[in-house]
Short mmCIF file of C-alpha atoms and ligand atoms in Angstrom, two decimals:
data_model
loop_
_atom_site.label_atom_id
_atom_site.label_comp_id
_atom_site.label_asym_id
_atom_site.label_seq_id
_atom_site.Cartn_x
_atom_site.Cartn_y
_atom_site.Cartn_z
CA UNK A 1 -8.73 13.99 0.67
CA UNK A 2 -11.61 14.88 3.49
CA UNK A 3 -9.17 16.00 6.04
CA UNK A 4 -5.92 18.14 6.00
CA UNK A 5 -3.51 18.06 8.32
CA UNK A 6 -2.77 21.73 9.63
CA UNK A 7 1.15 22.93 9.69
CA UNK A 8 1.42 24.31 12.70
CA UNK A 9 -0.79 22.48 15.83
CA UNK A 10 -0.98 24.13 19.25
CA UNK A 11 2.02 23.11 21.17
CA UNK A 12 0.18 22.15 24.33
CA UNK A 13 -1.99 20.36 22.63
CA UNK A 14 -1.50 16.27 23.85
CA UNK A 15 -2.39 13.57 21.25
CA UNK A 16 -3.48 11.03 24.07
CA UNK A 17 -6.09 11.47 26.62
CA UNK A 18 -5.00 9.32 30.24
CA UNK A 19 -7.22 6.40 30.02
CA UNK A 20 -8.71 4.67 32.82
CA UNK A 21 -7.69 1.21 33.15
CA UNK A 22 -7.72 -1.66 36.28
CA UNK A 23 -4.06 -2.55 37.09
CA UNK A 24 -3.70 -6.15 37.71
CA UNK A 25 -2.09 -6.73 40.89
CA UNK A 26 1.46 -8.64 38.91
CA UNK A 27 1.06 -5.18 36.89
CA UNK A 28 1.22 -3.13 39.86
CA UNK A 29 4.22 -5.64 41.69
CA UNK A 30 5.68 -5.29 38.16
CA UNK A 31 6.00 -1.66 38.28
CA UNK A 32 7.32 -1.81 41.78
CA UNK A 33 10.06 -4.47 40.97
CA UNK A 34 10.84 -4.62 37.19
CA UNK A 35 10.53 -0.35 36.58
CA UNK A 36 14.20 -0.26 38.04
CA UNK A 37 15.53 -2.67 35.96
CA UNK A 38 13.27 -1.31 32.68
CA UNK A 39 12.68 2.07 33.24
CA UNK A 40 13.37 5.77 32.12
CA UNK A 41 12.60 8.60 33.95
CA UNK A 42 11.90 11.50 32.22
CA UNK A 43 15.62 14.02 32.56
CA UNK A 44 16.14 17.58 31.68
CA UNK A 45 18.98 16.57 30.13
CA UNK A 46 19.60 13.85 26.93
CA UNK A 47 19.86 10.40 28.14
CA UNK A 48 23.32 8.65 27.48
CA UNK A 49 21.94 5.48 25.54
CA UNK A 50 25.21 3.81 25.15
CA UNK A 51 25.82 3.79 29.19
CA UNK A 52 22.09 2.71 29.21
CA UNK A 53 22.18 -0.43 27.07
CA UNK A 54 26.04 -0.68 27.96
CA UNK A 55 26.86 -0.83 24.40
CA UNK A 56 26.49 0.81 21.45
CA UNK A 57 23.90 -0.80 18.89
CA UNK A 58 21.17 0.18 16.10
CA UNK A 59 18.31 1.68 18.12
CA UNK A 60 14.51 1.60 17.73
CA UNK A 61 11.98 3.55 19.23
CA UNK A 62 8.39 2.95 19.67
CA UNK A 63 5.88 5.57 20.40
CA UNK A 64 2.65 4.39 22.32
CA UNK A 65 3.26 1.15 22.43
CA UNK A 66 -0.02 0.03 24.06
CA UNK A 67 0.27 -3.28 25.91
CA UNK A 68 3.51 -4.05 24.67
CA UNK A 69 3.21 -7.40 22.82
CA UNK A 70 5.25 -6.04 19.56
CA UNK A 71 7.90 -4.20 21.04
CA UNK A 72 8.96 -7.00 23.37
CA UNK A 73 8.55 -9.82 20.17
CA UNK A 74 10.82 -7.51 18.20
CA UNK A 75 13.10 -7.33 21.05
CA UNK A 76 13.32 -10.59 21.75
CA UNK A 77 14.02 -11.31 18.23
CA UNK A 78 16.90 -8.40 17.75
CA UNK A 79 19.14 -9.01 20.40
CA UNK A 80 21.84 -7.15 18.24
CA UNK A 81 19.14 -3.91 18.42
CA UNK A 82 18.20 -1.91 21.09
CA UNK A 83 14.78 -0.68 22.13
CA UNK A 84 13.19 1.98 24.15
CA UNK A 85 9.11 2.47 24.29
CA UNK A 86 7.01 5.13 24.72
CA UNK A 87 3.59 4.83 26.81
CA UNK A 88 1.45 6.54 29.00
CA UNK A 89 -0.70 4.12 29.67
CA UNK A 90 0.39 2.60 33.26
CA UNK A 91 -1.69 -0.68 32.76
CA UNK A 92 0.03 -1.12 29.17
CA UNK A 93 3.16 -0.36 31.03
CA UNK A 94 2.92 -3.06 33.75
CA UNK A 95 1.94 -5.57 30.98
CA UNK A 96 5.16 -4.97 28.79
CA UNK A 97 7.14 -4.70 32.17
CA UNK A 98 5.65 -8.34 33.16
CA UNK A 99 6.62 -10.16 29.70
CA UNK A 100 10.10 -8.08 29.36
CA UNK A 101 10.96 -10.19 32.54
CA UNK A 102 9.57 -13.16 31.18
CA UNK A 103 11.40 -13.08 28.19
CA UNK A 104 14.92 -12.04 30.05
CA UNK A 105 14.90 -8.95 27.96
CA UNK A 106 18.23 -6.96 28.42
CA UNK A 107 17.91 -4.70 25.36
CA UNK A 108 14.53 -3.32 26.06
CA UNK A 109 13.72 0.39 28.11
CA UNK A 110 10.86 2.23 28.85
CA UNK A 111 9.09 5.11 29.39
CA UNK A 112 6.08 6.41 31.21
CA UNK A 113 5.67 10.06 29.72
CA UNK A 114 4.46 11.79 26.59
CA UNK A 115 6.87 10.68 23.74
CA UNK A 116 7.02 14.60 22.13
CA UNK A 117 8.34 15.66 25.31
CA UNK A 118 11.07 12.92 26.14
CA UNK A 119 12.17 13.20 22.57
CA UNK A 120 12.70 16.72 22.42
CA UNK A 121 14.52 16.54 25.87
CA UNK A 122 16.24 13.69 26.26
CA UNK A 123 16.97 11.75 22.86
CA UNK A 124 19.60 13.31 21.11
CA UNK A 125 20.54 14.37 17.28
CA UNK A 126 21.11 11.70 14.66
CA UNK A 127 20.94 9.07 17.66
CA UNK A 128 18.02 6.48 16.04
CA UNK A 129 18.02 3.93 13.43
CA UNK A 130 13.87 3.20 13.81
CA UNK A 131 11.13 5.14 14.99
CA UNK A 132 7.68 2.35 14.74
CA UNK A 133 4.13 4.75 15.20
CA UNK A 134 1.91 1.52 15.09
CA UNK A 135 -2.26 2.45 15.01
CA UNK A 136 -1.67 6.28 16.71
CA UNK A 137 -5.11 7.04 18.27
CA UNK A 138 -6.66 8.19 14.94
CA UNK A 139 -8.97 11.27 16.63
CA UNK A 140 -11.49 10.44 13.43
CA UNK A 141 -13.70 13.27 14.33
CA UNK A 142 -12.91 16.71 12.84
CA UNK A 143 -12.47 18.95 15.88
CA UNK A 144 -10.38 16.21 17.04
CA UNK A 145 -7.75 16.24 14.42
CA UNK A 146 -5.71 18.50 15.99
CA UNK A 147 -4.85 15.74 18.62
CA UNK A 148 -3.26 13.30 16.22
CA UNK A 149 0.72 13.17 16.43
CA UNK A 150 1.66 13.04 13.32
CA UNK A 151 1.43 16.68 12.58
CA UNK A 152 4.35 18.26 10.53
CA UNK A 153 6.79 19.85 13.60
CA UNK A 154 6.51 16.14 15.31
CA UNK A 155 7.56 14.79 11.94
CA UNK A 156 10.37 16.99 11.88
CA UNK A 157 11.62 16.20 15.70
CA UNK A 158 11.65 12.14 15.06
CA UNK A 159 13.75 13.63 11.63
CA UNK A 160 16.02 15.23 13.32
CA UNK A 161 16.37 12.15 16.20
CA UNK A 162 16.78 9.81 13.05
CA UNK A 163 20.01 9.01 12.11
CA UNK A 164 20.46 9.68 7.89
CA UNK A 165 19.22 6.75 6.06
CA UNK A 166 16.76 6.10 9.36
CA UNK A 167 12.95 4.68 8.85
CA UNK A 168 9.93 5.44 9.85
CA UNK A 169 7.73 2.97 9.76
CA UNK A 170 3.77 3.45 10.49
CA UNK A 171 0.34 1.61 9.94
CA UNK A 172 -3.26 2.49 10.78
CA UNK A 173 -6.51 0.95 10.71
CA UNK A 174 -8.13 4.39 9.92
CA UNK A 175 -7.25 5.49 6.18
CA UNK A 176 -8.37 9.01 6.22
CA UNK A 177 -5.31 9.33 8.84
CA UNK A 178 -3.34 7.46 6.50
CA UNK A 179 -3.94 10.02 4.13
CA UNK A 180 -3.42 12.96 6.55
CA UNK A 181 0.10 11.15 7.15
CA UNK A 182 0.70 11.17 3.63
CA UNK A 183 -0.27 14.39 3.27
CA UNK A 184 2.16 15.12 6.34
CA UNK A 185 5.28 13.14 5.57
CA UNK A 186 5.22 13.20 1.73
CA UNK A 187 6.06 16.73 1.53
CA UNK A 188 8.71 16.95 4.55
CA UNK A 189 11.92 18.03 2.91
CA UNK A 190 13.86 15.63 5.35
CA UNK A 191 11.51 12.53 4.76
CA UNK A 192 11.52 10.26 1.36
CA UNK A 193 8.27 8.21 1.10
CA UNK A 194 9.71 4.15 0.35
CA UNK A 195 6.69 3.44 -1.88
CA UNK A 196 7.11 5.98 -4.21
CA UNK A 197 4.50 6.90 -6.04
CA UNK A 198 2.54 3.99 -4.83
CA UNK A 199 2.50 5.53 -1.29
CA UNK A 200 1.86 2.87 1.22
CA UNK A 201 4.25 -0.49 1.55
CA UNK A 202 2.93 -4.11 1.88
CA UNK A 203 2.47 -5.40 5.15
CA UNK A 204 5.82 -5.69 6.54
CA UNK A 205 6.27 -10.05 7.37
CA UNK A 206 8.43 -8.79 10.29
CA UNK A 207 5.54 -6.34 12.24
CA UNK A 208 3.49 -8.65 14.42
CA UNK A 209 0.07 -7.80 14.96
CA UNK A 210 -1.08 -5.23 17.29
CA UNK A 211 -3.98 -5.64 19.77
CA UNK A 212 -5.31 -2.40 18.00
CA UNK A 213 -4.98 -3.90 14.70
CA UNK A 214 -6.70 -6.79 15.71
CA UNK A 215 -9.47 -4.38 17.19
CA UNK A 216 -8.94 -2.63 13.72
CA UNK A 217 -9.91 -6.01 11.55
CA UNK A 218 -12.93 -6.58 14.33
CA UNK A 219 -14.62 -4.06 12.82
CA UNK A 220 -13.79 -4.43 9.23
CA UNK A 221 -11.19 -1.19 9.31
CA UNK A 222 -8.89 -1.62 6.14
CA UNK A 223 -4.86 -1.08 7.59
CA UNK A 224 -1.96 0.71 5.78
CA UNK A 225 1.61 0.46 6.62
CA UNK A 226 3.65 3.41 5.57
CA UNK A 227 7.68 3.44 5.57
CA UNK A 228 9.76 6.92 4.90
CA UNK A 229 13.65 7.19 4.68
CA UNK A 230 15.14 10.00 6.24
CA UNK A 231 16.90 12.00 3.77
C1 LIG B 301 -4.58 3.28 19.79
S1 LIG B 301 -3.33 2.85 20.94
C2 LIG B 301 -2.30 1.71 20.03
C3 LIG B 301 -1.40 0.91 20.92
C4 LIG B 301 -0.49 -0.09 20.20
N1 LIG B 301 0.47 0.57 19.34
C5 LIG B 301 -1.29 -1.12 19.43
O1 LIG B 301 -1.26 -1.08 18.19
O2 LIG B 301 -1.95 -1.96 20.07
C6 LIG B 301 -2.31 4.31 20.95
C7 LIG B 301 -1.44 4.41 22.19
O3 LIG B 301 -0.57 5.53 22.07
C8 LIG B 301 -0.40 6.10 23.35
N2 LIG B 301 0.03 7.48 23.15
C9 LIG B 301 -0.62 8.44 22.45
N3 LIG B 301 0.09 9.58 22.44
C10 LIG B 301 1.22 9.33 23.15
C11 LIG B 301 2.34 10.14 23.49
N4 LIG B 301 2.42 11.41 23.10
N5 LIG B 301 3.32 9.59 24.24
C12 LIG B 301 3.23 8.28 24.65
N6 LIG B 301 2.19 7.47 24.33
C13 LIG B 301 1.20 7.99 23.60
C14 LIG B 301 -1.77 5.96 24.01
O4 LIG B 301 -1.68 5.97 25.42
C15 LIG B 301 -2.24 4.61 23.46
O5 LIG B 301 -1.95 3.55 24.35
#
């Protein structure tokens, strides 16, 4: 392996840097009108999911979920699941907001703030089913490593959020940071890798494709899809 992942990154340390991006003007309606209906704000305290969703149901969580295209597909699909996204991008936020409404989603909340943060605060023990990590920025250069989220305490915060016998599912489009995950999961005493020995799962049928992804295959990237149980 070219690059190892270190143990213990700087906690202030963010793995996203705030992109620029034009807001449509539906986007920027959409986060007037639709962020009551669909949004989180970030609470000192945990949120209470089941008064949320006004039920109790498996739960998956996406972290930087882009533009929003998969999480609302799976949602729409798994109206017996619920699902809450992560994102700081506010364009990618206004475009999931805008097809949520379109689809009628009721199972589906978001929000606007670094994941590691909202997790630690506000998601509680043993309270997810799913946690999907689909093409993390991949920080390819070396000095930039340190940025990447999968690092081995975030690992063991989405363990402890995961519910016993929870998944983690993950792909990439960059496979030296497939091998740093590897190299970051595989060992984690509260993580069992799915594929064995093998160490990276087929494409899973039900994981549509990401814009990234699609980027990804633009330029000839190869992807991996990883999958871990929690112990
Ligand atoms: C490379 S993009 C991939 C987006 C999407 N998953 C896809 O495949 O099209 C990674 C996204 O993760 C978001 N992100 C990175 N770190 C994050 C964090 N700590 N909390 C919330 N979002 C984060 C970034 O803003 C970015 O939109």
């Amino acid at each position: 392996m070219t690059e190892s992942a270190p143990q213990e990154p700087r906690a202030s340390i963010k793995s996203f840097v705030l992109r620029t991006g034009r807001m449509t003007a539906a986007q920027l309606r959409a986060l007037e009108d639709l962020w009551p209906r669909y949004g989180l704000e970030p609470a000192n305290d945990l949120y209470d999911l089941d008064s949320i969703f006004g039920r109790s149901a498996p739960r998956t969580i996406e972290i930087g979920f882009g533009d929003g295209e998969l999480l609302v597909t799976l949602a729409a699909a798994n109206p017996h699941r619920d699902y809450i996204g992560f994102e700081v991008h506010t364009p990618g936020v206004g475009h999931c907001l805008l097809r949520a409404a379109e689809l009628g989603l009721a199972n589906l909340r978001l929000v606007r703030a670094d994941a590691v943060e909202i997790l630690s605060r506000c998601i509680g023990s043993d309270t997810l089913d799913e946690v999907l990590v689909y093409f993390a920025d991949p920080w390819p250069k070396k000095r930039h490593n340190k940025r990447r989220i999968i690092q081995t305490p975030f690992a063991t915060l989405i363990a402890s959020r995961l519910r016993s016998g929870g998944t983690l599912r993950l792909a990439t489009d960059w496979v030296p940071y497939a091998e740093w995950m590897r190299e970051v999961l595989d060992p984690h005493p509260n993580f069992r890798n799915a594929a064995g020995d093998a160490g990276y799962v087929p494409r899973p049928t039900s994981r549509p494709v990401t814009k990234f992804e699609r980027r990804g295959e633009r330029l000839g990237h190869e992807v991996r899809d990883l999958e871990y149980i929690r112990r």
